[in-house]
Tab-separated table of C-alpha atoms and ligand atoms in Angstrom:
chain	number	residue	atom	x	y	z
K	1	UNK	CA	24.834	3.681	1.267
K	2	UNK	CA	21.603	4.093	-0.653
K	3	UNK	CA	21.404	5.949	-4.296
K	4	UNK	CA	18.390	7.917	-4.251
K	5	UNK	CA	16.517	9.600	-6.570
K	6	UNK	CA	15.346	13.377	-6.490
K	7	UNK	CA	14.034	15.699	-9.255
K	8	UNK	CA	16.111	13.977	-11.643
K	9	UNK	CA	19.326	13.091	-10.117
K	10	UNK	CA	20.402	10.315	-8.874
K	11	UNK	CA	22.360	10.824	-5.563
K	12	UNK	CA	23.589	9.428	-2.667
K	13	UNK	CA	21.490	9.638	0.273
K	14	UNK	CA	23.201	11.825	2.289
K	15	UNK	CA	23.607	14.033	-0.397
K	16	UNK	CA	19.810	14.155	-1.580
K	17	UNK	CA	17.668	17.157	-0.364
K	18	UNK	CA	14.203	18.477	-0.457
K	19	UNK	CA	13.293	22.290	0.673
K	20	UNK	CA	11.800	23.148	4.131
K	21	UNK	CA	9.028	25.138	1.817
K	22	UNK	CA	8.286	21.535	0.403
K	23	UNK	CA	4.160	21.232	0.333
K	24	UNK	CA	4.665	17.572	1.145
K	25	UNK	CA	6.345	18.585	4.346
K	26	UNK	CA	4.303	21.532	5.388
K	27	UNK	CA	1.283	20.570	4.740
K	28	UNK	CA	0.924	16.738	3.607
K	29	UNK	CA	0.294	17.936	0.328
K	30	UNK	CA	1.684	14.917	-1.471
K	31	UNK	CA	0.829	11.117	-2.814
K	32	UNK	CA	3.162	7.704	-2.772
K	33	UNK	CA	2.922	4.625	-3.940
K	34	UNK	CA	4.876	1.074	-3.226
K	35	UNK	CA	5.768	-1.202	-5.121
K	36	UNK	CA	7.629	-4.722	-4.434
K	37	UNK	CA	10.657	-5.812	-5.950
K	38	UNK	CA	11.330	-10.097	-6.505
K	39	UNK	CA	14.030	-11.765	-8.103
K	40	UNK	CA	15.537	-8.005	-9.055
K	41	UNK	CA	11.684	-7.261	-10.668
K	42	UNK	CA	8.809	-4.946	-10.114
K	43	UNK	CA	5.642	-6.396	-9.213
K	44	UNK	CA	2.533	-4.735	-10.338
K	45	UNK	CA	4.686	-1.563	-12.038
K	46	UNK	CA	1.293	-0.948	-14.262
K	47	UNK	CA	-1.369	-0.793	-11.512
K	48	UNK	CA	0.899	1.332	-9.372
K	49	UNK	CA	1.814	3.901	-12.164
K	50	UNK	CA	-1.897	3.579	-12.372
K	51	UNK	CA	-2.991	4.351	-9.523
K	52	UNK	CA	-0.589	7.110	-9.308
K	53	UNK	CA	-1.728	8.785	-12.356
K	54	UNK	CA	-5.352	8.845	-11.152
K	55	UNK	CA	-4.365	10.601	-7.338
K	56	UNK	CA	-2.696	13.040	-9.054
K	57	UNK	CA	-5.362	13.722	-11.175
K	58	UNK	CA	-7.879	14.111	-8.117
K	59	UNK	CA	-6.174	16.259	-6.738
K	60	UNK	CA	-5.090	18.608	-9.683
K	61	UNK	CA	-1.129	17.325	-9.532
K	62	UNK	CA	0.602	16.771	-12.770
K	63	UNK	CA	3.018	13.964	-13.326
K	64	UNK	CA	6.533	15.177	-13.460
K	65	UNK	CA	7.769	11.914	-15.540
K	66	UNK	CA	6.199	9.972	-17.754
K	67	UNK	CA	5.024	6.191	-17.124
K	68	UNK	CA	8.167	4.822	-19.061
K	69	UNK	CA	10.378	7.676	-16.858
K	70	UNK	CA	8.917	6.158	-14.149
K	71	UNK	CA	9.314	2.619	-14.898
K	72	UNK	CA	13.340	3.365	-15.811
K	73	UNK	CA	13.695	5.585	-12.584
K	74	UNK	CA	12.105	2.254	-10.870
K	75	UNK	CA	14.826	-0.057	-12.689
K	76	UNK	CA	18.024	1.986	-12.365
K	77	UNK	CA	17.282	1.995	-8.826
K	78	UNK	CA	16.804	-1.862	-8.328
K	79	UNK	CA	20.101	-1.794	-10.136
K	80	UNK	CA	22.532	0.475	-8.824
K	81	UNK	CA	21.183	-0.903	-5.045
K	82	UNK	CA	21.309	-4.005	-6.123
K	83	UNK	CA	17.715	-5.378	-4.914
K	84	UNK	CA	16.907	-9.279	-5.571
K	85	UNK	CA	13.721	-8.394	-2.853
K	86	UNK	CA	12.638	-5.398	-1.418
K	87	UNK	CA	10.436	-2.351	-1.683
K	88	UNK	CA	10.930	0.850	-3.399
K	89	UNK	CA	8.860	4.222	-2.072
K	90	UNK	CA	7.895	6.679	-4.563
K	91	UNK	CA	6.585	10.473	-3.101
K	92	UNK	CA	5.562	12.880	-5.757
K	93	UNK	CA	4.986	16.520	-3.608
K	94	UNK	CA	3.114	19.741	-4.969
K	95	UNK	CA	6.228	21.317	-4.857
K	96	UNK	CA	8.195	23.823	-2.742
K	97	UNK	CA	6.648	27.751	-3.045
K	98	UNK	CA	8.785	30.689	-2.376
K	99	UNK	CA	6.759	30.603	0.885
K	100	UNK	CA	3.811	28.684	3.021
K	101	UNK	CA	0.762	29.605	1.683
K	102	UNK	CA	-2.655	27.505	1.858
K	103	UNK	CA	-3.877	28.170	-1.494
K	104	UNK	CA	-1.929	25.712	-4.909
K	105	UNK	CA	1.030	27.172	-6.191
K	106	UNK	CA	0.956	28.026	-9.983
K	107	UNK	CA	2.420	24.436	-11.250
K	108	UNK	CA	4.079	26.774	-14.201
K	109	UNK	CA	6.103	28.685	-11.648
K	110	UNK	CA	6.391	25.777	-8.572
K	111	UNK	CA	7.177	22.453	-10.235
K	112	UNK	CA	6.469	18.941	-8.366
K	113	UNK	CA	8.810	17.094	-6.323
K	114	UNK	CA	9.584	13.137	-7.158
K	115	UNK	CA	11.637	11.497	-4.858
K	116	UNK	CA	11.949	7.888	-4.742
K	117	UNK	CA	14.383	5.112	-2.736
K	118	UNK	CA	15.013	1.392	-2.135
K	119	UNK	CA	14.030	-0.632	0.932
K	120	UNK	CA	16.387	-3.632	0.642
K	121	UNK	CA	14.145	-6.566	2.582
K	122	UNK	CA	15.758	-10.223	1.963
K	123	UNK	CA	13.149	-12.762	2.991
K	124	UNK	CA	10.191	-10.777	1.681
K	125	UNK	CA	8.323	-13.721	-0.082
K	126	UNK	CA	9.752	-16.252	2.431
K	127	UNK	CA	8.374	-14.764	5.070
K	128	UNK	CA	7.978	-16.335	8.745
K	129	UNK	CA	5.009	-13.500	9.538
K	130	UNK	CA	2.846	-14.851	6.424
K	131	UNK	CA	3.785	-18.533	7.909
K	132	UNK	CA	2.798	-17.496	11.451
K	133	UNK	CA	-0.255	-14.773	10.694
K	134	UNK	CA	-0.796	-11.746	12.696
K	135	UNK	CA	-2.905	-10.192	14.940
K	136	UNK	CA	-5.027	-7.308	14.428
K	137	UNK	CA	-7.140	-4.750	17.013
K	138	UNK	CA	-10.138	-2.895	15.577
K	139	UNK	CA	-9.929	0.554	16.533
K	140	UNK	CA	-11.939	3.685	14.816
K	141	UNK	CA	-11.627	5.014	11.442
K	142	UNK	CA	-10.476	8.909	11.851
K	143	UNK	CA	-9.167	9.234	8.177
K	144	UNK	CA	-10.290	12.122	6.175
K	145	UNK	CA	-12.924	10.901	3.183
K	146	UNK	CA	-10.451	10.362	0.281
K	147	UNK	CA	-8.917	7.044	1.121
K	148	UNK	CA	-8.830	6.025	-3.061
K	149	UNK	CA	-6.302	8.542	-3.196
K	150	UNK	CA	-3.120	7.568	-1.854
K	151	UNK	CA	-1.620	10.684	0.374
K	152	UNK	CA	1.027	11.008	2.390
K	153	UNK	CA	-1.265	11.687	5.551
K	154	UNK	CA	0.324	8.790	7.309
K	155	UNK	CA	-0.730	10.478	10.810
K	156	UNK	CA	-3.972	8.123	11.962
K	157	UNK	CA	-2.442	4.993	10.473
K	158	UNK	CA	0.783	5.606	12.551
K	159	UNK	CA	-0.981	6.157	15.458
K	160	UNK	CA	-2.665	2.717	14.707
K	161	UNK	CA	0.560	0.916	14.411
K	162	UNK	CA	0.975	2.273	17.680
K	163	UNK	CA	-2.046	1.162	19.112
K	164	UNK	CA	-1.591	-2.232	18.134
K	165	UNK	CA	1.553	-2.062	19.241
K	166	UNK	CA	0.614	-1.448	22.685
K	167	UNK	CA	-1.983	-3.951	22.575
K	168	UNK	CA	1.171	-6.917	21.649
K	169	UNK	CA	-0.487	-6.732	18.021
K	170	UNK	CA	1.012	-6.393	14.679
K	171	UNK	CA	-1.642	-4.121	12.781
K	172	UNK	CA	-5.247	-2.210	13.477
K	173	UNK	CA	-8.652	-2.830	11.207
K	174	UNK	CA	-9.998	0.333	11.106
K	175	UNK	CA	-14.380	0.362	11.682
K	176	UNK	CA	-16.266	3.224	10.219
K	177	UNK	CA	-20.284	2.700	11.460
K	178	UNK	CA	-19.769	-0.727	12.498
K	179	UNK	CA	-17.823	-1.836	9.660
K	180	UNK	CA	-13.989	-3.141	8.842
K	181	UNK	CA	-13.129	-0.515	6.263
K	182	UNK	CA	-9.120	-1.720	5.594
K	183	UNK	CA	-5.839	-2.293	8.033
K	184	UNK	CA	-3.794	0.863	8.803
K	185	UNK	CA	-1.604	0.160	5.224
K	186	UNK	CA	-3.372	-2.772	3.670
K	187	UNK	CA	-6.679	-3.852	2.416
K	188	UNK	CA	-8.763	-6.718	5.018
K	189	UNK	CA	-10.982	-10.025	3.910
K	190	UNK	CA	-12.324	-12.785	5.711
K	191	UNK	CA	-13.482	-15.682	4.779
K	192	UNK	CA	-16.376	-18.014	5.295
K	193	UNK	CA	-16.880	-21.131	3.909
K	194	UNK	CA	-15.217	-20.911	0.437
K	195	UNK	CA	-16.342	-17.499	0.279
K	196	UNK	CA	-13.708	-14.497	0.164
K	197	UNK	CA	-15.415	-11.301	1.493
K	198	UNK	CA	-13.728	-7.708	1.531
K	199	UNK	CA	-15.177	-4.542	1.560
K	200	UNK	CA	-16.101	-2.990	-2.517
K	201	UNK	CA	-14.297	-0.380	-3.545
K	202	UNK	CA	-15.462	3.197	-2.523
K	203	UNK	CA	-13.582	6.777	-1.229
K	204	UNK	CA	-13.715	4.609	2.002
K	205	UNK	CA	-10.598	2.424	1.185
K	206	UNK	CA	-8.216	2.532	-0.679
K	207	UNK	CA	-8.082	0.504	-4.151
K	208	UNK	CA	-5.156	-1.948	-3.681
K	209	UNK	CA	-3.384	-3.226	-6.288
K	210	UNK	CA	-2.628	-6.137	-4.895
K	211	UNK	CA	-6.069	-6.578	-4.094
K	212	UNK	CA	-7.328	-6.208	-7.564
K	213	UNK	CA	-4.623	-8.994	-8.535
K	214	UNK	CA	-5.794	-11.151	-5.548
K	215	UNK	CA	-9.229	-11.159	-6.424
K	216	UNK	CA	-8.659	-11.697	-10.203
K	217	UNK	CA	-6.940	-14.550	-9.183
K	218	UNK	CA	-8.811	-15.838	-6.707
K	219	UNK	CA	-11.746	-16.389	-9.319
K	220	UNK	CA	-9.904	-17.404	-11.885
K	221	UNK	CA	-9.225	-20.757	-9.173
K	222	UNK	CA	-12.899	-21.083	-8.875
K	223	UNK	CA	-13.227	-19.180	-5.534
K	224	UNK	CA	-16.188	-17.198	-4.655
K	225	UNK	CA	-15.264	-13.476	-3.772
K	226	UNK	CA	-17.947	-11.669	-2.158
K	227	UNK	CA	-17.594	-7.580	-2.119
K	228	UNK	CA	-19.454	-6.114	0.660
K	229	UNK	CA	-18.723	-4.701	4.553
K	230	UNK	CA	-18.649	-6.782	6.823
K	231	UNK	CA	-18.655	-6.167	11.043
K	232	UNK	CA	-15.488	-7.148	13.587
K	233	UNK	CA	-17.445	-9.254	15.176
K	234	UNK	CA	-18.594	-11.153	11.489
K	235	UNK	CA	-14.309	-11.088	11.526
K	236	UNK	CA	-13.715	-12.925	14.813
K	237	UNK	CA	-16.421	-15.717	14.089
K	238	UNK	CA	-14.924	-16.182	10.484
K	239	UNK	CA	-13.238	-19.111	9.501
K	240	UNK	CA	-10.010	-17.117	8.120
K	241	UNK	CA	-9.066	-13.667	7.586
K	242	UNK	CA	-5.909	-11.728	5.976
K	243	UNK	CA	-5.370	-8.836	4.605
K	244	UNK	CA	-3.212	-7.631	1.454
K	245	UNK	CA	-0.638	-5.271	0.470
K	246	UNK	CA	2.674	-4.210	-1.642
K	247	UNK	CA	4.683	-4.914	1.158
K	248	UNK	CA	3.041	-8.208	2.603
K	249	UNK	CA	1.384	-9.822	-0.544
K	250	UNK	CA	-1.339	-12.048	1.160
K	251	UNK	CA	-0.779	-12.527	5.010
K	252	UNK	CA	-3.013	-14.621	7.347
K	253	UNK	CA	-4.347	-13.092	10.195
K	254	UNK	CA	-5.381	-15.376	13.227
K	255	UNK	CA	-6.187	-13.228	16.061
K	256	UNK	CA	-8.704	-10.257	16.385
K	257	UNK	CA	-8.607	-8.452	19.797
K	258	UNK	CA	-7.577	-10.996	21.452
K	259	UNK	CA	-9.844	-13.622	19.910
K	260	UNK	CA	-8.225	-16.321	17.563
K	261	UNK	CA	-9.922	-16.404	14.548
K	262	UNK	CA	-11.066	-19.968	13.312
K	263	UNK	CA	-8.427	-22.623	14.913
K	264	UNK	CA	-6.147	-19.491	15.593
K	265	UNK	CA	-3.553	-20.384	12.506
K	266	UNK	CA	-3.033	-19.333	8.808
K	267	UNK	CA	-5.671	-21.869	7.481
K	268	UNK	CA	-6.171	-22.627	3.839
K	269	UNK	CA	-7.201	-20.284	1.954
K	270	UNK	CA	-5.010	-17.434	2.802
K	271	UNK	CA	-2.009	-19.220	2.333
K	272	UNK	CA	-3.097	-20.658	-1.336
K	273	UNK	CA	-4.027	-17.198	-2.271
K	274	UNK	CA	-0.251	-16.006	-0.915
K	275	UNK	CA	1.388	-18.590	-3.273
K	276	UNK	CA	-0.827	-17.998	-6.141
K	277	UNK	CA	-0.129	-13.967	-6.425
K	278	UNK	CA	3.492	-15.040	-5.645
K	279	UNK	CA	3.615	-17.539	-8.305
K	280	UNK	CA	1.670	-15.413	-10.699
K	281	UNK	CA	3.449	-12.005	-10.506
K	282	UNK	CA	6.578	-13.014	-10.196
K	283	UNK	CA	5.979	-14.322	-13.855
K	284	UNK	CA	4.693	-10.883	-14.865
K	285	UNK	CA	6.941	-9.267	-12.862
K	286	UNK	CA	9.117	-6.458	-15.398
Q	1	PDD	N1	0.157	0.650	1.739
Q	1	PDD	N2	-4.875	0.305	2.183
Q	1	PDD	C1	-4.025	1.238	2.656
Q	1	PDD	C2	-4.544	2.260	3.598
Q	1	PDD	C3	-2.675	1.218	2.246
Q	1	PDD	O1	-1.827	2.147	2.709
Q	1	PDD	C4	-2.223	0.206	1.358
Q	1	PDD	C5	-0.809	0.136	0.869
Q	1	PDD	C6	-3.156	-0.745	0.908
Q	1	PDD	C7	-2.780	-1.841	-0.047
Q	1	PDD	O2	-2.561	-1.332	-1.340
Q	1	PDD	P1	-1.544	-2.054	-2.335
Q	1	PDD	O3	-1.992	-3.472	-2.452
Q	1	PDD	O4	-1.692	-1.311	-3.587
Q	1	PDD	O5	-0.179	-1.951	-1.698
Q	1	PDD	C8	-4.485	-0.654	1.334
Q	1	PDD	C9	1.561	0.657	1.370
Q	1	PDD	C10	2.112	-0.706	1.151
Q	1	PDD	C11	2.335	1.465	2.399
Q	1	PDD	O6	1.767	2.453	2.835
Q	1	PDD	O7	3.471	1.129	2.736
């Protein structure tokens, strides 16, 4: 059995409760982040806490911890569950009102709710999908405008999961006016040439963390990163693409709608980049 954390406690959890009033449950009304856990370590901690700090700020949250809180809720979790690899899942909510109501709640009167667990996930790093790649459909972009900031309106991107899913796929590239804006949980590239190519940073995506690492590094090793849209169909004739994330760190994809992309395996370039931003956070891993 898990130990959770909620609103300061840490809990079994079975035990661990949040009320049906919750704004994060009624009405989405809530941001998360993830962040990865090697060798008993969390990678990225800074960017996330970040990242976290600046959705709450868009959308008129406040923090109920404090970045070094945060960082020893993060730890004491890792070690009471004792996780050498895995994820843990972070929700801060806008709180639970006497009653359902559109309008904020007065954050004097309605505090925030933080609640945040472990995913235990041996093999993480070692993993046979990154060795393999996956396979991706493109289906529409129906996600509200504020992709930078990271909500918990999970909806669309679950039904894209399912889509793929159907479709004997592993993930969806979502295309907004003919272009690949990001998968349904991670951020997409291709690559052509020696060129990297993902989509620049806008309200369109959101601003990975890992990506931001991934990039860094990939022109530190002399690789040319490109920032612009590009189309599906630019993806399918492409010699590589992958895509990026908390939970996947760099994973090949070699198949877009059915079409193998370059010789229809991992290639080069992906899985350098993979054993790079391995190799390099682990060492700044806290
Ligand atoms: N998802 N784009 C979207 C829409 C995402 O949900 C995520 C992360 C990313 C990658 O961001 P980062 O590199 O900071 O993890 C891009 C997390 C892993 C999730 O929802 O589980």
């Amino acid at each position: 059995m898990r130990t959770v954390y909620v609103n300061g406690d840490y809990l079994p959890e079975t035990e661990a409760t949040v009320s049906i009033f919750d704004r994060g449950f009624l009405m989405a009304d809530g941001v998360y982040e993830v962040t990865s856990v090697l060798d008993g370590k969390l990678i990225d901690f800074e960017g996330h806490a970040v990242r976290l700090e600046r959705s709450l700020k868009e959308l008129d949250m406040t923090a109920p911890v404090t970045k070094d809180e945060l960082l020893e809720i993060h730890r004491e979790l890792v070690r009471v569950n004792e996780i050498d690899e895995g994820l843990i899942y972070l929700q801060i909510t806008r709180g639970a009102p006497a009653d359902r109501d559109f309008a904020f709640p007065d954050p004097d009167t309605t505090p925030s709710t933080i609640v945040l667990f472990t995913q235990n996930k041996p093999g993480l790093a070692d993993s046979q999908a990154a060795k393999k790649g996956m396979k991706v459909i493109s289906i529409d972009d129906l996600r509200w405008g504020r992709r930078d900031i990271k909500t918990v309106q999970l909806l669309y991107p679950s039904m894209g999961k399912m889509m793929a899913k159907k479709s004997d796929a592993d993930d969806a590239w979502m295309v907004q006016d003919g272009f690949v804006t990001e998968g349904t949980s991670n951020n997409a590239y291709i690559v052509k040439g020696n060129k990297i190519i993902t989509r620049a940073l806008s309200n369109d995506i959101l601003h990975g963390i890992t990506r931001a690492a991934v990039l860094r590094f990939a022109r530190e090793a002399q690789m040319e990163v490109e920032e612009r849209n590009f189309t599906i169909d630019e993806a399918k004739e492409a010699d590589e693409a992958f895509i990026t994330s908390a939970s996947t760190f760099v994973m090949p994809v070699v198949e877009i709608d059915g079409i193998a992309v370059g010789d229809g395996t991992p290639g080069r370039v992906a899985p350098r980049l993979r054993e790079i931003y391995l190799d390099e956070s682990r060492k700044a891993a806290v």
